[in-house]
Amino acid sequence: MGCASSKSKSSKASNDEITAKITGNGTTDDGYVEDYICNENDVGENEMKAFELDGGKVLLVKQKGKLSAIGNKCSHYGALLSTGALGDGRVRCPWHGACFNIETGDIEDFPGQDSLPCFKVTVEQGRVKIRAKRSELQSGKRTKAMVKKLNEDERTFVVIGGGPSGAICAETLRQEGFTGRVIMINKEPCLPYDRILVSKTMDFELNKKLLRDESFYADNEIETMTGTEVTSVDNANRELTLSNGYKIKYDKVYIATGSKARKAPIDGADLPNVCVLRSNEHAKYVNGQLSLDKHVVVLGVSFIGLEAAAYCVNKVAKVTVIGRSAVPLMDSFGEKVGTRVMKMFKEKGVHFIMNSGIRRCIGDDDRKLTSVELNDGTILKADICIMGVGSTFFTTFLEGSDIKLNKNGSVDTNQFLETNVSGVYAGGDIANAPVFCNNNELTAIGHYPLAQYHGKVAALNMVGKTTELKAVPFFWTMLFGKGFRYAGYGRPHETIIEGDLEQLKFVAFYLDANGKVIGMASCGRDPVVSQFAEYLSQGKNLHKNQLNPDPFAWTK
């Protein structure tokens, strides 16, 4: 259904016809609702506003003189898109950076799975009228139509990896017209789920957080193999060998096997209550160990470590965080923001030991963790030790294949996410892929929404719809109810803070040595980071001299 209107027009006859079709309260007899929501001049050029329609909300956007109407809430976590960032032909979510086409409602960047409903717009005598399917108006989501498998199509496309990247790739293949066999192989014993909850909300119910349920894959003829790994890839014969002994012939393959959380290489790291957080099983185990008499030690001050520490507060007797740097999140947010985050944690009762590390984990005769020894010899009581010290790539099964592996296990791709082997694509954590906002330099980045975006781009190229990757990293964390956002990439030479850092209402601009803004973070200042991400996605650069006298003039 079209979303955009033509120029304003008058139509007395059509008004009479519509009146005859509409039943009570503007509801038509075919499951649609149709009504006037505003005057045409209520929305200006490059403006978007939300209007009520039959108890729901419609986002009305005017761009290039044309009106479009789509759902008003992001399909990911329900953020109001009317408070987001309007780009060229799309709107970006203020919370997590997902993007939706304003004319079709289709999701173009992630996180999320679903597109938005798209509503028909007409302008009659200066009044804007919307026709919407009632069910979509109420749900605020729309799953793109998918093709069915055809018996005469003998091609097989395999997706290796059941994380966010593989899941999006598999369904995008069907959405984009692939009628051959689609197989998704997942080493975890479950369907793809919302993995970002693993460190943020350890008590989540897996079945309620699946990205798609079993019936979705069955209905769309996407074969799923769970609890199964690919053990080798034979590119010459286009054949995969699986851990269950099966072999699968493929025409094209997408590899998105992700990362394995690692432990520090120290004595006692193999004790049962020395844990990592990467999967639902990890989260479930740690959550089951928490009680008010336990002491938790967290090694690592990046997002995983801090999110885990925040979750444990008020669930255990004591939480101690150990980091090798002076402040947490130093690499991501810099010293000033990191210092303020540490203060917030301390106010919540979390203890910090910085510029330190763990020498060994100590267990009793029953191999039960009792304490940890720090680098300086200090002994800390510890019933649980959570390690958030990085990860390694799940790519060892590619050794011996023609697919080139870097020393760190990542896989180089071109701008279409194709590897050095024709027909073999890679994405997600393992992909050393071009980053658009960083001069398309190859970088391996472990971000959830970027992994989903990789899955979509790879699928488009696999089906022959040539699409270049235009990656702009966007990530976030929620700590004690405060949302921190970041967009961009690179190690800064200078940091400029605007706003009130103490009150956690600020924007941090991260600049390289030439004064170019390579990254931006914020707290309490949505949607500025989404605006910056959209700015970068359009190929624009922001420089230090543009921040004076108004540091936000570029958003207007």
Coordinates of C-alpha atoms in Angstrom, one line a residue:
M1 CA 0.0 0.0 0.0
G2 CA 1.4 3.5 -0.9
C3 CA 2.2 5.8 1.9
A4 CA 2.8 9.1 0.1
S5 CA 0.2 11.6 -1.1
S6 CA 0.2 13.7 -4.2
K7 CA -0.5 17.4 -4.1
S8 CA -3.6 18.6 -2.2
K9 CA -6.8 18.0 -4.1
S10 CA -10.5 18.5 -3.9
S11 CA -12.9 15.6 -4.4
K12 CA -16.6 16.0 -3.4
A13 CA -17.6 12.8 -5.1
S14 CA -15.0 10.7 -3.4
N15 CA -16.0 12.2 0.0
D16 CA -19.6 10.9 -0.6
E17 CA -18.3 7.5 -1.6
I18 CA -16.1 7.3 1.5
T19 CA -19.0 8.3 3.8
A20 CA -21.0 5.5 2.3
K21 CA -18.3 2.9 3.0
I22 CA -17.4 3.9 6.5
T23 CA -19.3 2.4 9.4
G24 CA -19.4 3.8 13.0
N25 CA -16.3 5.6 14.4
G26 CA -14.5 5.7 11.0
T27 CA -14.1 2.0 10.7
T28 CA -14.7 0.5 7.3
D29 CA -16.4 -2.8 6.8
D30 CA -13.2 -4.5 5.5
G31 CA -11.0 -4.2 8.6
Y32 CA -9.6 -0.8 7.8
V33 CA -10.1 2.5 9.6
E34 CA -10.2 5.7 7.6
D35 CA -10.4 9.2 9.0
Y36 CA -9.0 12.8 8.9
I37 CA -6.2 13.4 11.3
C38 CA -5.0 17.0 10.7
N39 CA -4.7 19.8 8.3
E40 CA -2.1 19.7 5.6
N41 CA -0.2 22.7 6.9
D42 CA 0.0 21.2 10.4
V43 CA 3.2 19.5 9.3
G44 CA 6.0 21.5 7.8
E45 CA 8.7 20.5 5.4
N46 CA 11.2 18.0 7.0
E47 CA 9.0 17.7 10.0
M48 CA 7.3 14.7 11.6
K49 CA 4.4 14.6 14.0
A50 CA 2.3 11.9 15.7
F51 CA -1.5 12.1 15.3
E52 CA -4.2 10.0 16.9
L53 CA -6.3 7.6 14.7
D54 CA -8.9 5.4 16.2
G55 CA -7.1 5.0 19.5
G56 CA -3.7 4.5 17.9
K57 CA -0.9 6.8 16.7
V58 CA 0.3 7.5 13.2
L59 CA 3.6 9.2 12.4
L60 CA 3.1 11.8 9.6
V61 CA 6.2 13.0 7.8
K62 CA 6.6 15.6 5.2
Q63 CA 9.7 15.5 3.0
K64 CA 10.3 16.9 -0.5
G65 CA 6.8 18.2 -0.4
K66 CA 5.3 14.7 0.0
L67 CA 3.4 13.3 3.0
S68 CA 4.0 9.8 4.3
A69 CA 2.4 8.0 7.2
I70 CA 3.9 5.0 9.2
G71 CA 3.7 3.5 12.6
N72 CA 4.8 5.8 15.4
K73 CA 6.7 3.3 17.6
C74 CA 10.0 1.6 16.9
S75 CA 9.4 -2.2 16.4
H76 CA 12.3 -3.0 18.7
Y77 CA 11.4 -1.7 22.2
G78 CA 8.6 0.7 21.4
A79 CA 10.4 4.1 21.5
L80 CA 8.3 7.0 20.1
L81 CA 9.7 7.7 16.6
S82 CA 8.2 11.2 16.7
T83 CA 11.1 12.0 19.2
G84 CA 13.7 10.4 16.9
A85 CA 15.9 11.7 14.1
L86 CA 14.6 12.4 10.6
G87 CA 17.1 11.6 7.9
D88 CA 16.9 11.5 4.1
G89 CA 13.9 9.2 3.5
R90 CA 14.0 7.5 6.9
V91 CA 13.5 8.0 10.6
R92 CA 15.9 6.7 13.2
C93 CA 14.9 5.5 16.7
P94 CA 16.1 7.8 19.5
W95 CA 16.9 4.9 21.8
H96 CA 18.9 2.3 19.8
G97 CA 19.3 3.7 16.3
A98 CA 17.0 1.4 14.3
C99 CA 15.9 3.1 11.0
F100 CA 12.7 2.9 9.0
N101 CA 11.9 4.0 5.5
I102 CA 9.3 6.8 5.7
E103 CA 7.5 5.8 2.5
T104 CA 7.3 2.0 3.0
G105 CA 7.9 1.5 6.8
D106 CA 10.5 -1.1 5.9
I107 CA 13.3 -1.5 8.5
E108 CA 16.7 -0.4 7.0
D109 CA 18.9 -0.5 10.0
F110 CA 18.7 -2.3 13.3
P111 CA 18.1 -3.5 16.1
G112 CA 14.7 -5.2 15.6
Q113 CA 13.1 -7.7 13.3
D114 CA 9.9 -6.1 12.1
S115 CA 9.1 -3.2 9.8
L116 CA 6.5 -0.6 10.5
P117 CA 3.0 -0.5 9.1
C118 CA 2.6 1.9 6.2
F119 CA -0.7 3.8 5.8
K120 CA -2.3 5.4 2.8
V121 CA -2.3 9.2 2.8
T122 CA -4.7 11.4 0.8
V123 CA -5.2 15.2 1.0
E124 CA -8.6 16.5 0.4
Q125 CA -9.4 20.2 0.6
G126 CA -6.4 20.8 2.8
R127 CA -7.2 18.0 5.2
V128 CA -5.1 14.9 5.6
K129 CA -6.9 11.6 5.6
I130 CA -5.3 8.2 6.6
R131 CA -6.5 4.8 5.7
A132 CA -5.0 2.1 7.9
K133 CA -5.5 -1.6 8.6
R134 CA -6.9 -1.8 12.1
S135 CA -4.7 -4.7 13.1
E136 CA -1.5 -3.0 12.1
L137 CA -2.5 0.2 13.7
Q138 CA -3.0 -1.6 17.0
S139 CA 0.2 -3.8 16.8
G140 CA 2.5 -1.1 15.4
K141 CA 4.5 -3.8 13.6
R142 CA 4.5 -5.4 10.2
T143 CA 6.5 -8.5 9.1
K144 CA 7.5 -8.2 5.5
A145 CA 6.0 -10.7 3.1
M146 CA 8.1 -13.8 2.3
V147 CA 8.2 -16.1 -0.6
K148 CA 7.7 -19.8 -0.4
K149 CA 10.2 -22.5 -1.4
L150 CA 9.7 -23.8 -4.9
N151 CA 10.4 -27.5 -5.7
E152 CA 12.0 -26.6 -9.0
D153 CA 14.5 -24.3 -7.3
E154 CA 17.3 -26.6 -6.4
R155 CA 19.6 -24.0 -4.8
T156 CA 20.6 -24.3 -1.2
F157 CA 21.7 -21.2 0.9
V158 CA 23.1 -22.0 4.3
V159 CA 23.3 -19.6 7.2
I160 CA 26.0 -20.7 9.8
G161 CA 25.1 -19.1 13.1
G162 CA 21.8 -18.6 14.9
G163 CA 22.6 -15.2 16.5
P164 CA 21.1 -11.9 15.5
S165 CA 23.0 -11.7 12.3
G166 CA 22.1 -15.2 11.1
A167 CA 18.5 -14.8 12.0
I168 CA 18.1 -11.6 10.0
C169 CA 19.9 -13.1 7.0
A170 CA 17.7 -16.2 6.9
E171 CA 14.4 -14.3 6.9
T172 CA 15.7 -11.6 4.6
L173 CA 16.5 -14.3 2.0
R174 CA 12.8 -15.2 2.0
Q175 CA 11.7 -11.5 2.0
E176 CA 13.9 -10.8 -1.0
G177 CA 12.6 -13.5 -3.2
F178 CA 14.9 -16.5 -2.6
T179 CA 12.8 -19.7 -3.4
G180 CA 15.5 -22.3 -2.8
R181 CA 16.3 -24.2 0.3
V182 CA 17.3 -22.1 3.4
I183 CA 19.1 -23.8 6.3
M184 CA 20.1 -22.0 9.5
I185 CA 22.5 -23.9 11.8
N186 CA 22.9 -22.8 15.4
K187 CA 25.4 -24.3 17.9
E188 CA 23.1 -23.3 20.8
P189 CA 20.3 -25.7 21.6
C190 CA 17.6 -23.1 20.8
L191 CA 16.3 -20.7 18.3
P192 CA 17.8 -17.2 18.0
Y193 CA 16.9 -14.9 20.9
D194 CA 17.5 -11.4 22.2
R195 CA 21.1 -11.9 23.3
I196 CA 21.6 -8.4 24.6
L197 CA 19.6 -9.5 27.7
V198 CA 22.3 -12.0 28.8
S199 CA 24.2 -9.4 30.9
K200 CA 21.4 -6.9 31.3
T201 CA 18.5 -9.0 32.6
M202 CA 19.8 -12.4 33.6
D203 CA 16.4 -13.7 34.7
F204 CA 14.7 -13.4 31.3
E205 CA 12.6 -16.3 30.1
L206 CA 14.1 -17.7 26.9
N207 CA 10.8 -18.6 25.2
K208 CA 9.5 -15.1 25.6
K209 CA 12.6 -13.5 24.1
L210 CA 13.0 -15.6 20.9
L211 CA 13.4 -13.4 17.9
R212 CA 11.0 -15.6 16.0
D213 CA 9.1 -18.7 17.2
E214 CA 9.2 -22.2 15.8
S215 CA 6.0 -21.7 13.7
F216 CA 7.6 -18.6 12.0
Y217 CA 10.4 -20.7 10.6
A218 CA 8.1 -23.5 9.7
D219 CA 5.6 -21.3 7.9
N220 CA 8.4 -19.6 5.9
E221 CA 10.2 -22.9 5.2
I222 CA 13.4 -21.9 6.9
E223 CA 15.0 -25.1 8.2
T224 CA 16.6 -24.8 11.6
M225 CA 19.2 -27.1 13.1
T226 CA 19.9 -26.3 16.7
G227 CA 22.6 -27.7 19.0
T228 CA 24.7 -28.3 15.9
E229 CA 28.0 -26.9 14.7
V230 CA 29.7 -26.8 11.4
T231 CA 33.1 -28.6 11.8
S232 CA 34.6 -27.9 8.4
V233 CA 34.0 -26.1 5.1
D234 CA 35.0 -27.6 1.8
N235 CA 34.9 -24.7 -0.7
A236 CA 36.0 -26.7 -3.7
N237 CA 33.1 -29.1 -3.4
R238 CA 30.7 -26.5 -1.8
E239 CA 30.1 -28.9 1.2
L240 CA 29.8 -28.4 4.9
T241 CA 30.5 -31.1 7.5
L242 CA 28.4 -30.9 10.7
S243 CA 29.0 -32.1 14.3
N244 CA 26.2 -34.7 13.9
G245 CA 28.0 -36.3 11.0
Y246 CA 25.8 -34.9 8.3
K247 CA 27.1 -33.2 5.2
I248 CA 25.3 -30.4 3.4
K249 CA 25.9 -29.2 -0.2
Y250 CA 25.5 -25.4 -0.6
D251 CA 25.4 -22.9 -3.4
K252 CA 26.0 -19.9 -1.1
V253 CA 26.8 -19.6 2.6
Y254 CA 26.7 -16.8 5.2
I255 CA 29.0 -17.3 8.2
A256 CA 28.0 -15.4 11.3
T257 CA 29.2 -17.7 14.1
G258 CA 30.0 -14.8 16.6
S259 CA 32.3 -14.9 19.6
K260 CA 33.1 -17.0 22.5
A261 CA 33.5 -15.2 25.9
R262 CA 36.9 -15.9 27.2
K263 CA 38.3 -16.2 30.8
A264 CA 41.5 -14.7 32.0
P265 CA 44.3 -17.2 31.7
I266 CA 44.8 -17.6 35.5
D267 CA 44.9 -20.4 38.0
G268 CA 41.4 -21.4 39.1
A269 CA 39.6 -19.9 36.1
D270 CA 38.0 -23.4 35.6
L271 CA 36.2 -23.4 38.9
P272 CA 32.5 -23.8 38.5
N273 CA 31.5 -20.4 39.9
V274 CA 34.0 -18.5 37.7
C275 CA 31.6 -17.5 35.0
V276 CA 31.3 -15.7 31.7
L277 CA 28.2 -14.1 30.2
R278 CA 27.6 -14.9 26.5
S279 CA 24.6 -17.2 26.3
N280 CA 21.2 -17.8 27.9
E281 CA 22.7 -20.8 29.7
H282 CA 25.4 -18.6 31.2
A283 CA 22.9 -16.0 32.4
K284 CA 20.6 -18.6 33.9
Y285 CA 23.4 -20.2 35.8
V286 CA 24.7 -17.0 37.3
N287 CA 21.3 -15.8 38.2
G288 CA 20.7 -19.1 40.0
Q289 CA 23.8 -18.6 42.1
L290 CA 22.8 -15.1 43.4
S291 CA 21.6 -14.7 47.0
L292 CA 21.8 -12.1 49.7
D293 CA 24.7 -13.9 51.5
K294 CA 26.9 -14.1 48.4
H295 CA 29.9 -12.0 47.4
V296 CA 30.3 -11.3 43.7
V297 CA 33.5 -10.2 42.1
V298 CA 33.4 -8.8 38.5
L299 CA 36.6 -8.7 36.5
G300 CA 36.3 -6.2 33.6
V301 CA 35.0 -2.7 33.3
S302 CA 33.5 -2.7 29.8
F303 CA 29.8 -3.0 29.1
I304 CA 29.4 -6.7 30.0
G305 CA 31.1 -6.3 33.4
L306 CA 29.3 -3.2 34.4
E307 CA 25.9 -4.5 33.3
A308 CA 26.5 -7.7 35.2
A309 CA 27.5 -5.7 38.3
A310 CA 24.5 -3.4 38.1
Y311 CA 22.2 -6.4 37.8
C312 CA 23.7 -8.0 40.9
V313 CA 23.2 -5.0 43.1
N314 CA 20.6 -5.6 45.9
K315 CA 20.6 -9.3 45.0
V316 CA 23.9 -10.2 46.9
A317 CA 25.8 -9.1 49.9
K318 CA 28.6 -7.3 48.1
V319 CA 29.6 -6.5 44.5
T320 CA 33.2 -5.6 43.7
V321 CA 34.4 -4.6 40.3
I322 CA 38.1 -5.0 39.3
G323 CA 39.6 -3.2 36.3
R324 CA 43.0 -2.7 34.9
S325 CA 42.4 0.9 33.9
A326 CA 41.8 3.9 36.1
V327 CA 38.1 4.2 35.4
P328 CA 35.5 2.0 33.8
L329 CA 34.5 2.4 30.1
M330 CA 37.7 4.2 29.4
D331 CA 38.1 2.9 25.9
S332 CA 34.5 3.6 24.9
F333 CA 33.6 6.8 26.7
G334 CA 36.8 8.3 27.9
E335 CA 38.1 9.3 31.4
K336 CA 35.5 12.0 32.2
V337 CA 32.4 10.0 31.4
G338 CA 34.0 6.9 32.9
T339 CA 34.7 8.7 36.2
R340 CA 31.1 9.8 36.4
V341 CA 29.8 6.3 35.7
M342 CA 32.0 4.9 38.4
K343 CA 30.7 7.5 40.9
M344 CA 27.1 6.4 40.0
F345 CA 28.0 2.8 40.7
K346 CA 29.6 3.7 44.0
E347 CA 26.5 5.6 45.0
K348 CA 24.6 2.3 44.5
G349 CA 27.0 0.4 46.8
V350 CA 29.4 -1.1 44.2
H351 CA 33.1 -1.3 45.2
F352 CA 35.8 -0.7 42.7
I353 CA 39.5 -1.8 42.7
M354 CA 41.1 -0.1 39.7
N355 CA 44.5 -0.4 38.1
S356 CA 44.5 -4.0 39.2
G357 CA 43.6 -7.5 38.1
I358 CA 43.1 -11.0 39.4
R359 CA 46.2 -13.3 39.9
R360 CA 44.2 -16.4 40.7
C361 CA 40.9 -17.8 41.8
I362 CA 40.9 -19.9 45.0
G363 CA 38.7 -22.8 45.7
D364 CA 38.3 -25.2 48.6
D365 CA 38.8 -29.0 48.6
D366 CA 35.4 -29.4 46.9
R367 CA 36.4 -27.0 44.1
K368 CA 34.0 -24.4 45.4
L369 CA 35.2 -20.8 44.8
T370 CA 36.0 -19.0 48.1
S371 CA 38.1 -16.0 47.1
V372 CA 40.3 -14.3 44.5
E373 CA 43.8 -13.1 44.9
L374 CA 44.6 -9.7 43.3
N375 CA 47.8 -8.8 41.5
D376 CA 49.1 -7.1 44.7
G377 CA 48.4 -10.2 46.8
T378 CA 45.2 -8.9 48.4
I379 CA 42.6 -11.7 49.0
L380 CA 38.9 -10.9 48.4
K381 CA 36.1 -13.1 49.5
A382 CA 34.3 -14.3 46.4
D383 CA 31.4 -16.8 45.9
I384 CA 30.9 -15.9 42.3
C385 CA 33.4 -14.4 39.9
I386 CA 32.1 -13.0 36.6
M387 CA 34.7 -12.4 33.9
G388 CA 34.0 -9.8 31.2
V389 CA 37.4 -9.6 29.7
G390 CA 36.8 -10.0 26.0
S391 CA 36.1 -12.8 23.6
T392 CA 37.6 -14.9 20.8
F393 CA 36.0 -15.6 17.4
F394 CA 34.2 -18.9 16.6
T395 CA 36.1 -19.5 13.3
T396 CA 38.5 -22.3 14.0
F397 CA 36.4 -24.6 11.9
L398 CA 37.4 -22.5 8.9
E399 CA 41.0 -23.5 9.2
G400 CA 42.0 -25.6 6.3
S401 CA 39.4 -24.1 4.0
D402 CA 40.2 -21.5 1.3
I403 CA 38.6 -18.8 3.4
K404 CA 41.3 -16.5 4.6
L405 CA 41.6 -16.0 8.4
N406 CA 43.3 -13.2 10.1
K407 CA 45.6 -13.8 13.1
N408 CA 42.9 -12.9 15.5
G409 CA 40.4 -15.3 13.8
S410 CA 38.4 -12.6 12.0
V411 CA 37.4 -12.8 8.3
D412 CA 38.0 -10.0 5.8
T413 CA 35.1 -9.0 3.6
N414 CA 34.5 -6.5 0.9
Q415 CA 31.8 -3.9 0.9
F416 CA 29.2 -6.6 -0.1
L417 CA 30.3 -8.8 2.9
E418 CA 31.7 -11.4 0.5
T419 CA 34.9 -13.1 1.6
N420 CA 37.9 -14.0 -0.6
V421 CA 35.9 -17.0 -1.7
S422 CA 33.1 -16.3 -4.2
G423 CA 29.7 -17.1 -2.8
V424 CA 30.9 -17.2 0.8
Y425 CA 29.8 -14.3 2.9
A426 CA 30.6 -13.3 6.5
G427 CA 29.1 -11.0 9.0
G428 CA 28.5 -10.1 12.7
D429 CA 31.4 -10.3 15.2
I430 CA 33.7 -12.3 13.0
A431 CA 33.6 -10.0 10.0
N432 CA 36.5 -7.6 9.5
A433 CA 34.3 -5.5 7.3
P434 CA 34.3 -1.9 6.0
V435 CA 33.0 0.8 8.4
F436 CA 31.4 3.5 6.4
C437 CA 31.9 6.4 8.9
N438 CA 35.6 5.4 9.2
N439 CA 36.6 5.8 5.6
N440 CA 35.5 2.2 5.0
E441 CA 38.5 0.8 6.8
L442 CA 38.1 -2.9 7.7
T443 CA 37.2 -3.4 11.4
A444 CA 35.7 -6.3 13.4
I445 CA 33.1 -4.8 15.7
G446 CA 30.9 -6.8 18.1
H447 CA 27.7 -4.7 18.1
Y448 CA 24.3 -6.3 18.2
P449 CA 22.5 -3.9 15.7
L450 CA 25.5 -4.0 13.4
A451 CA 25.4 -7.8 13.3
Q452 CA 21.7 -7.6 12.2
Y453 CA 22.5 -5.1 9.6
H454 CA 25.3 -7.3 8.3
G455 CA 22.7 -10.1 8.0
K456 CA 20.4 -8.0 5.8
V457 CA 23.1 -6.7 3.5
A458 CA 24.6 -10.2 3.1
A459 CA 21.2 -11.6 2.2
L460 CA 20.5 -8.9 -0.4
N461 CA 23.9 -9.6 -2.1
M462 CA 23.3 -13.4 -1.9
V463 CA 20.1 -13.0 -3.9
G464 CA 21.8 -10.8 -6.5
K465 CA 20.5 -7.4 -5.2
T466 CA 23.8 -5.6 -5.1
T467 CA 24.0 -3.6 -1.9
E468 CA 27.0 -1.9 -0.4
L469 CA 27.5 -1.9 3.4
K470 CA 27.2 1.5 4.9
A471 CA 28.0 0.7 8.5
V472 CA 27.7 3.4 11.3
P473 CA 28.2 1.7 14.6
F474 CA 25.6 2.5 17.2
F475 CA 25.5 1.0 20.7
W476 CA 23.9 1.6 24.1
T477 CA 23.8 0.5 27.6
M478 CA 21.3 0.9 30.5
L479 CA 22.9 1.3 33.9
F480 CA 20.7 1.9 36.9
G481 CA 17.9 3.4 34.8
K482 CA 20.2 5.7 32.9
G483 CA 20.6 5.2 29.1
F484 CA 24.0 5.8 27.5
R485 CA 24.2 5.9 23.7
Y486 CA 27.2 6.0 21.4
A487 CA 27.6 6.4 17.7
G488 CA 30.7 6.4 15.5
Y489 CA 34.1 4.7 15.7
G490 CA 37.7 5.4 16.6
R491 CA 40.1 6.3 19.4
P492 CA 39.7 10.0 20.2
H493 CA 42.5 12.6 20.6
E494 CA 40.2 15.0 22.4
T495 CA 36.9 14.9 24.2
I496 CA 34.5 17.9 24.5
I497 CA 31.6 17.6 27.1
E498 CA 28.5 19.7 26.6
G499 CA 25.8 19.9 29.3
D500 CA 25.8 18.7 32.9
L501 CA 27.9 15.6 33.4
E502 CA 27.2 15.5 37.1
Q503 CA 23.4 15.4 36.5
L504 CA 24.0 12.8 33.7
K505 CA 22.5 15.1 31.1
F506 CA 25.3 15.6 28.7
V507 CA 26.7 15.1 25.2
A508 CA 30.4 14.0 24.7
F509 CA 32.0 14.8 21.4
Y510 CA 35.0 12.6 20.5
L511 CA 37.5 14.2 18.1
D512 CA 40.5 12.9 16.2
A513 CA 43.8 14.8 15.9
N514 CA 42.5 16.8 13.0
G515 CA 39.4 18.0 14.9
K516 CA 37.0 15.6 13.1
V517 CA 34.2 14.3 15.4
I518 CA 34.6 10.6 15.1
G519 CA 32.2 9.6 17.9
M520 CA 29.4 10.9 20.1
A521 CA 28.0 9.8 23.4
S522 CA 25.1 11.0 25.5
C523 CA 23.0 10.5 28.5
G524 CA 19.6 12.2 29.0
R525 CA 19.9 14.0 25.7
D526 CA 18.0 11.9 23.2
P527 CA 17.9 12.0 20.2
V528 CA 21.2 13.7 19.6
V529 CA 23.2 10.5 19.2
S530 CA 20.7 9.2 16.7
Q531 CA 20.9 12.5 14.8
F532 CA 24.7 12.1 14.7
A533 CA 24.4 8.5 13.4
E534 CA 22.1 9.7 10.7
Y535 CA 24.4 12.6 9.9
L536 CA 27.3 10.1 9.5
S537 CA 25.2 7.7 7.4
Q538 CA 24.6 10.5 4.8
G539 CA 28.4 10.7 4.3
K540 CA 28.7 14.0 6.3
N541 CA 31.5 15.0 8.6
L542 CA 31.3 17.1 11.7
H543 CA 34.3 19.2 12.8
K544 CA 35.3 21.0 15.9
N545 CA 34.9 24.4 14.3
Q546 CA 31.2 23.6 13.7
L547 CA 30.6 23.2 17.5
N548 CA 31.0 27.0 18.1
P549 CA 29.0 28.9 19.1
D550 CA 26.2 26.4 18.9
P551 CA 27.4 22.8 19.3
F552 CA 24.1 21.5 18.0
A553 CA 23.6 23.8 14.9
W554 CA 24.2 20.8 12.7
T555 CA 21.1 19.1 13.9
K556 CA 18.8 21.9 12.7

